[in-house]
Tab-separated table of C-alpha atoms and ligand atoms in Angstrom:
chain	number	residue	atom	x	y	z
R	247	MET	CA	14.701	-205.270	-120.503
R	248	TYR	CA	12.503	-205.900	-124.131
R	249	VAL	CA	9.792	-206.698	-123.437
R	250	SER	CA	7.055	-207.834	-126.741
R	251	PHE	CA	3.266	-208.983	-126.828
R	252	HIS	CA	2.393	-211.574	-129.195
R	253	GLY	CA	-2.069	-211.721	-128.761
R	254	HIS	CA	-4.090	-212.468	-126.160
R	255	SER	CA	-2.197	-212.522	-122.868
R	256	VAL	CA	0.626	-214.137	-124.952
R	257	VAL	CA	4.091	-212.177	-123.638
R	258	LYS	CA	7.989	-212.523	-124.261
R	259	ILE	CA	10.583	-210.704	-121.570
R	260	LYS	CA	14.044	-210.590	-122.715
R	261	THR	CA	16.842	-209.708	-120.785
R	262	GLY	CA	20.819	-209.917	-120.963
R	263	GLU	CA	20.697	-212.994	-120.582
R	264	PHE	CA	17.289	-214.936	-120.348
R	265	THR	CA	13.479	-214.901	-122.494
R	266	ILE	CA	11.031	-215.499	-119.875
R	267	LEU	CA	7.244	-216.288	-122.510
R	268	VAL	CA	3.752	-215.701	-120.303
R	269	ASP	CA	1.065	-218.021	-120.836
R	270	PRO	CA	2.332	-219.016	-123.988
R	271	PHE	CA	-1.382	-219.932	-125.954
R	272	ILE	CA	-0.140	-220.319	-130.146
R	273	LYS	CA	-1.455	-222.986	-131.673
R	274	GLY	CA	-5.402	-221.609	-131.765
R	275	ASN	CA	-4.227	-218.657	-130.942
R	276	ALA	CA	-5.779	-216.831	-134.243
R	277	LEU	CA	-4.333	-213.960	-133.763
R	278	THR	CA	-0.530	-214.445	-132.452
R	279	ASP	CA	2.390	-214.122	-133.922
R	280	LEU	CA	4.784	-217.281	-132.832
R	281	LYS	CA	5.483	-220.677	-133.912
R	282	VAL	CA	5.476	-223.505	-131.086
R	283	GLU	CA	8.853	-224.988	-132.951
R	284	ASN	CA	10.691	-221.248	-133.010
R	285	GLU	CA	10.423	-220.909	-129.135
R	286	LYS	CA	13.028	-221.859	-126.877
R	287	PRO	CA	12.568	-219.816	-124.018
R	288	ASP	CA	14.359	-219.973	-120.280
R	289	VAL	CA	11.411	-219.920	-118.983
R	290	ILE	CA	7.479	-220.103	-118.768
R	291	LEU	CA	5.596	-218.361	-116.304
R	292	LEU	CA	1.060	-219.040	-115.945
R	293	THR	CA	-0.803	-217.789	-114.325
R	294	HIS	CA	-3.558	-219.838	-113.562
R	295	GLY	CA	-4.424	-223.069	-115.447
R	296	HIS	CA	-7.264	-222.048	-118.645
R	297	ASN	CA	-6.001	-223.585	-121.682
R	298	ASP	CA	-5.575	-219.917	-122.721
R	299	HIS	CA	-3.099	-219.510	-121.416
R	300	VAL	CA	-1.371	-222.715	-120.180
R	301	GLY	CA	-1.142	-223.526	-123.932
R	302	ASP	CA	1.364	-224.623	-125.831
R	303	THR	CA	3.702	-224.872	-122.307
R	304	VAL	CA	4.301	-228.687	-121.854
R	305	GLU	CA	4.974	-229.258	-125.782
R	306	ILE	CA	7.733	-226.122	-125.653
R	307	ALA	CA	9.656	-227.156	-122.503
R	308	LYS	CA	9.936	-231.116	-122.677
R	309	ALA	CA	11.387	-229.051	-126.158
R	310	CYS	CA	14.154	-226.177	-124.733
R	311	ASP	CA	13.571	-228.043	-121.962
R	312	ALA	CA	12.518	-224.755	-120.025
R	313	LEU	CA	11.533	-224.150	-116.097
R	314	VAL	CA	7.972	-223.505	-116.188
R	315	ILE	CA	6.738	-221.275	-113.005
R	316	ALA	CA	3.169	-221.893	-111.829
R	317	PRO	CA	0.901	-221.571	-108.998
R	318	PHE	CA	1.346	-224.985	-106.466
R	319	GLU	CA	-2.303	-227.138	-107.618
R	320	LEU	CA	-0.865	-225.655	-112.124
R	321	ALA	CA	3.250	-226.363	-111.323
R	322	ASN	CA	2.382	-230.375	-110.110
R	323	PHE	CA	-0.165	-230.947	-112.451
R	324	ILE	CA	2.100	-229.669	-115.628
R	325	GLY	CA	4.678	-231.380	-113.952
R	326	GLY	CA	3.100	-235.101	-114.024
R	327	LEU	CA	3.186	-234.691	-117.753
R	328	GLY	CA	7.056	-234.501	-118.150
R	329	VAL	CA	7.772	-231.147	-117.795
R	330	LYS	CA	10.785	-229.605	-114.878
R	331	THR	CA	8.380	-227.383	-112.946
R	332	HIS	CA	8.461	-224.456	-109.188
R	333	PRO	CA	5.504	-224.696	-107.589
R	334	MET	CA	4.665	-220.474	-105.939
R	335	HIS	CA	1.170	-218.921	-104.181
R	336	ILE	CA	-0.215	-216.524	-104.320
R	337	GLY	CA	1.862	-213.534	-101.930
R	338	GLY	CA	5.571	-215.914	-102.912
R	339	ALA	CA	8.011	-214.050	-104.307
R	340	ARG	CA	11.984	-216.018	-104.649
R	341	GLU	CA	14.217	-214.587	-106.590
R	342	PHE	CA	15.309	-216.435	-109.537
R	343	GLU	CA	18.995	-216.463	-111.743
R	344	PHE	CA	17.207	-215.150	-114.369
R	345	GLY	CA	15.242	-212.042	-112.196
R	346	LYS	CA	12.058	-211.902	-108.989
R	347	VAL	CA	9.076	-213.185	-109.140
R	348	LYS	CA	5.218	-212.286	-106.756
R	349	PHE	CA	2.259	-214.391	-107.526
R	350	THR	CA	0.043	-211.387	-106.500
R	351	GLN	CA	-4.086	-212.080	-106.180
R	352	ALA	CA	-6.866	-212.515	-109.069
R	353	PHE	CA	-10.272	-212.712	-108.703
R	354	HIS	CA	-11.681	-214.962	-112.509
R	355	GLY	CA	-11.728	-219.337	-112.388
R	356	SER	CA	-8.963	-221.744	-112.347
R	357	SER	CA	-8.864	-225.380	-114.514
R	358	PHE	CA	-7.475	-227.415	-118.078
R	359	GLU	CA	-9.547	-229.007	-119.478
R	360	THR	CA	-7.989	-232.169	-120.495
R	361	GLU	CA	-8.073	-232.948	-125.081
R	362	ASN	CA	-10.589	-236.007	-123.252
R	363	ASN	CA	-12.529	-233.118	-121.970
R	364	GLU	CA	-12.000	-233.655	-118.318
R	365	VAL	CA	-11.432	-230.586	-116.639
R	366	ILE	CA	-8.770	-230.807	-113.915
R	367	TYR	CA	-8.714	-228.532	-110.982
R	368	THR	CA	-5.915	-226.429	-111.228
R	369	GLY	CA	-6.151	-223.773	-108.149
R	370	MET	CA	-6.330	-219.748	-107.639
R	371	PRO	CA	-5.638	-217.834	-110.867
R	372	SER	CA	-2.924	-215.050	-110.473
R	373	GLY	CA	-1.242	-212.148	-111.593
R	374	ILE	CA	2.676	-212.158	-111.653
R	375	LEU	CA	5.233	-210.094	-110.921
R	376	PHE	CA	8.638	-209.630	-113.548
R	377	THR	CA	11.350	-207.724	-112.140
R	378	ALA	CA	15.296	-208.087	-113.280
R	379	GLU	CA	17.548	-204.762	-114.372
R	380	GLY	CA	15.816	-202.314	-111.967
R	381	LYS	CA	12.210	-202.466	-114.171
R	382	THR	CA	8.996	-204.580	-113.129
R	383	VAL	CA	6.079	-205.770	-115.461
R	384	TYR	CA	2.744	-206.741	-114.009
R	385	HIS	CA	0.832	-209.524	-116.287
R	386	ALA	CA	-2.651	-209.352	-114.752
R	387	GLY	CA	-4.135	-212.758	-115.639
R	388	ASP	CA	-7.174	-212.855	-116.301
R	389	THR	CA	-8.868	-210.771	-113.810
R	390	ALA	CA	-11.904	-209.112	-112.133
R	391	LEU	CA	-11.565	-205.119	-110.873
R	392	PHE	CA	-10.192	-205.444	-107.488
R	393	GLY	CA	-9.857	-203.063	-104.975
R	394	ASP	CA	-6.329	-203.928	-103.633
R	395	MET	CA	-4.316	-203.512	-107.184
R	396	LYS	CA	-3.833	-199.946	-104.996
R	397	LEU	CA	-1.901	-202.432	-102.595
R	398	ILE	CA	0.012	-203.783	-105.568
R	399	GLY	CA	1.056	-200.489	-106.788
R	400	ASP	CA	2.454	-198.863	-103.804
R	401	ARG	CA	4.137	-201.456	-102.950
R	402	HIS	CA	6.048	-202.451	-106.287
R	403	PRO	CA	6.338	-199.629	-108.408
R	404	ILE	CA	5.140	-200.980	-112.321
R	405	ASP	CA	6.837	-199.910	-114.869
R	406	LEU	CA	4.355	-201.610	-117.987
R	407	ALA	CA	1.995	-203.338	-117.402
R	408	PHE	CA	-0.411	-205.893	-118.930
R	409	LEU	CA	-4.044	-205.882	-118.376
R	410	PRO	CA	-6.735	-207.302	-119.926
R	411	ILE	CA	-9.023	-205.455	-121.602
R	412	GLY	CA	-11.820	-208.011	-123.260
R	413	ASP	CA	-15.070	-208.406	-120.542
R	414	ASN	CA	-17.250	-211.239	-120.146
R	415	PHE	CA	-14.406	-212.980	-118.945
R	416	THR	CA	-11.871	-210.071	-116.932
R	417	MET	CA	-12.815	-206.503	-116.675
R	418	GLY	CA	-13.859	-204.610	-119.535
R	419	ILE	CA	-12.999	-201.187	-121.025
R	420	GLU	CA	-14.240	-199.033	-118.470
R	421	ASP	CA	-12.571	-201.212	-115.703
R	422	ALA	CA	-9.145	-201.397	-116.646
R	423	ALA	CA	-9.491	-198.374	-116.951
R	424	TYR	CA	-9.475	-197.874	-113.485
R	425	ALA	CA	-6.938	-200.716	-112.417
R	426	VAL	CA	-4.622	-197.710	-114.228
R	427	GLU	CA	-5.594	-196.366	-110.836
R	428	LEU	CA	-5.372	-197.948	-108.568
R	429	LEU	CA	-1.231	-199.547	-110.062
R	430	SER	CA	-0.167	-195.948	-111.624
R	431	PRO	CA	1.980	-198.377	-114.215
R	432	LYS	CA	4.456	-196.156	-116.104
R	433	ALA	CA	3.022	-198.002	-119.682
R	434	VAL	CA	-0.112	-200.206	-119.730
R	435	VAL	CA	-0.477	-202.794	-122.602
R	436	PRO	CA	-3.765	-203.720	-123.044
R	437	VAL	CA	-4.723	-207.536	-123.417
R	438	HIS	CA	-6.664	-210.088	-124.181
R	439	TYR	CA	-9.077	-209.272	-126.128
R	440	ASP	CA	-10.638	-209.410	-129.885
R	441	THR	CA	-9.318	-213.459	-129.434
R	442	PHE	CA	-12.838	-214.590	-129.685
R	443	PRO	CA	-16.261	-213.077	-130.416
R	444	PRO	CA	-17.675	-212.133	-127.135
R	445	ILE	CA	-13.826	-210.938	-126.076
R	446	LYS	CA	-13.683	-208.236	-128.757
R	447	GLN	CA	-13.136	-204.304	-128.007
R	448	ASN	CA	-11.750	-201.460	-129.081
R	449	PRO	CA	-8.568	-200.785	-127.130
R	450	LEU	CA	-8.207	-196.773	-128.565
R	451	HIS	CA	-11.444	-196.542	-126.182
R	452	PHE	CA	-9.561	-197.839	-123.099
R	453	LYS	CA	-6.405	-195.624	-124.260
R	454	GLU	CA	-8.639	-192.634	-124.001
R	455	LEU	CA	-10.032	-193.303	-121.227
R	456	VAL	CA	-6.321	-194.115	-119.147
R	457	THR	CA	-4.621	-190.490	-118.419
R	458	SER	CA	-2.177	-191.808	-116.051
R	459	ALA	CA	-0.596	-193.826	-117.283
R	460	THR	CA	0.738	-194.013	-122.164
R	461	VAL	CA	-1.459	-196.895	-123.306
R	462	HIS	CA	1.227	-198.528	-125.755
R	463	VAL	CA	-1.919	-200.210	-128.110
R	464	LEU	CA	0.616	-203.072	-129.067
R	465	LYS	CA	0.465	-205.280	-132.357
R	466	ALA	CA	1.246	-209.195	-132.314
R	467	GLY	CA	5.232	-209.425	-132.681
R	468	GLU	CA	5.655	-205.932	-131.535
R	469	GLY	CA	7.296	-204.933	-128.420
R	470	LEU	CA	8.964	-202.049	-126.115
R	471	LYS	CA	12.685	-201.352	-123.868
R	472	ILE	CA	12.159	-199.993	-121.327
W	83	NI	NI1	-9.712	-217.390	-117.812
W	84	MN	MN1	-8.211	-215.384	-120.847
């Protein structure tokens, strides 16, 4: 499995056959290396409804007929826009032909703001565990630190975790370093920082604080084979 980071919380997973895109916020994301018209994923996974995570999901999914998997309320909203969806919810797992998806809790909010500034409620925010080819990737979504990260780590050995470090809207560096202790992943990639002024961070400080896992500070477009 090849897993790459594309700025903010955008992650791409490539298995032998399938491409999975997580939280594809591309237009308006000054840090990404991706272009909407070049992305042809088989599947899009969404952690929550905020615009910096749903991003260009609808345009991409319509162009390449990708399946969008999201928490129930968000999946219903996206499905209403003419996109093929599969709703799931926190605690639920399902084996798909491309891998296993399980939604986990996250402490955050979830709503989508339309072009007319209408706010649509999109249910609970979540994290995602994705397992394929014997490896598990955890994308925490946007979240505060919470004690049950230990439960997630105990129940699911994590090969690679994407954790937000931006502070202000999510965990900051010190809480994210503690989250690594609870989750016990083999490796970690910090995400959700530097995109906007309130979430400016030094990811090397996060790397210094983490001693129990390998921290990979990735530039947009860089990835890891796991
Ligand atoms: Ni958010
Ligand atoms: Mn966010």
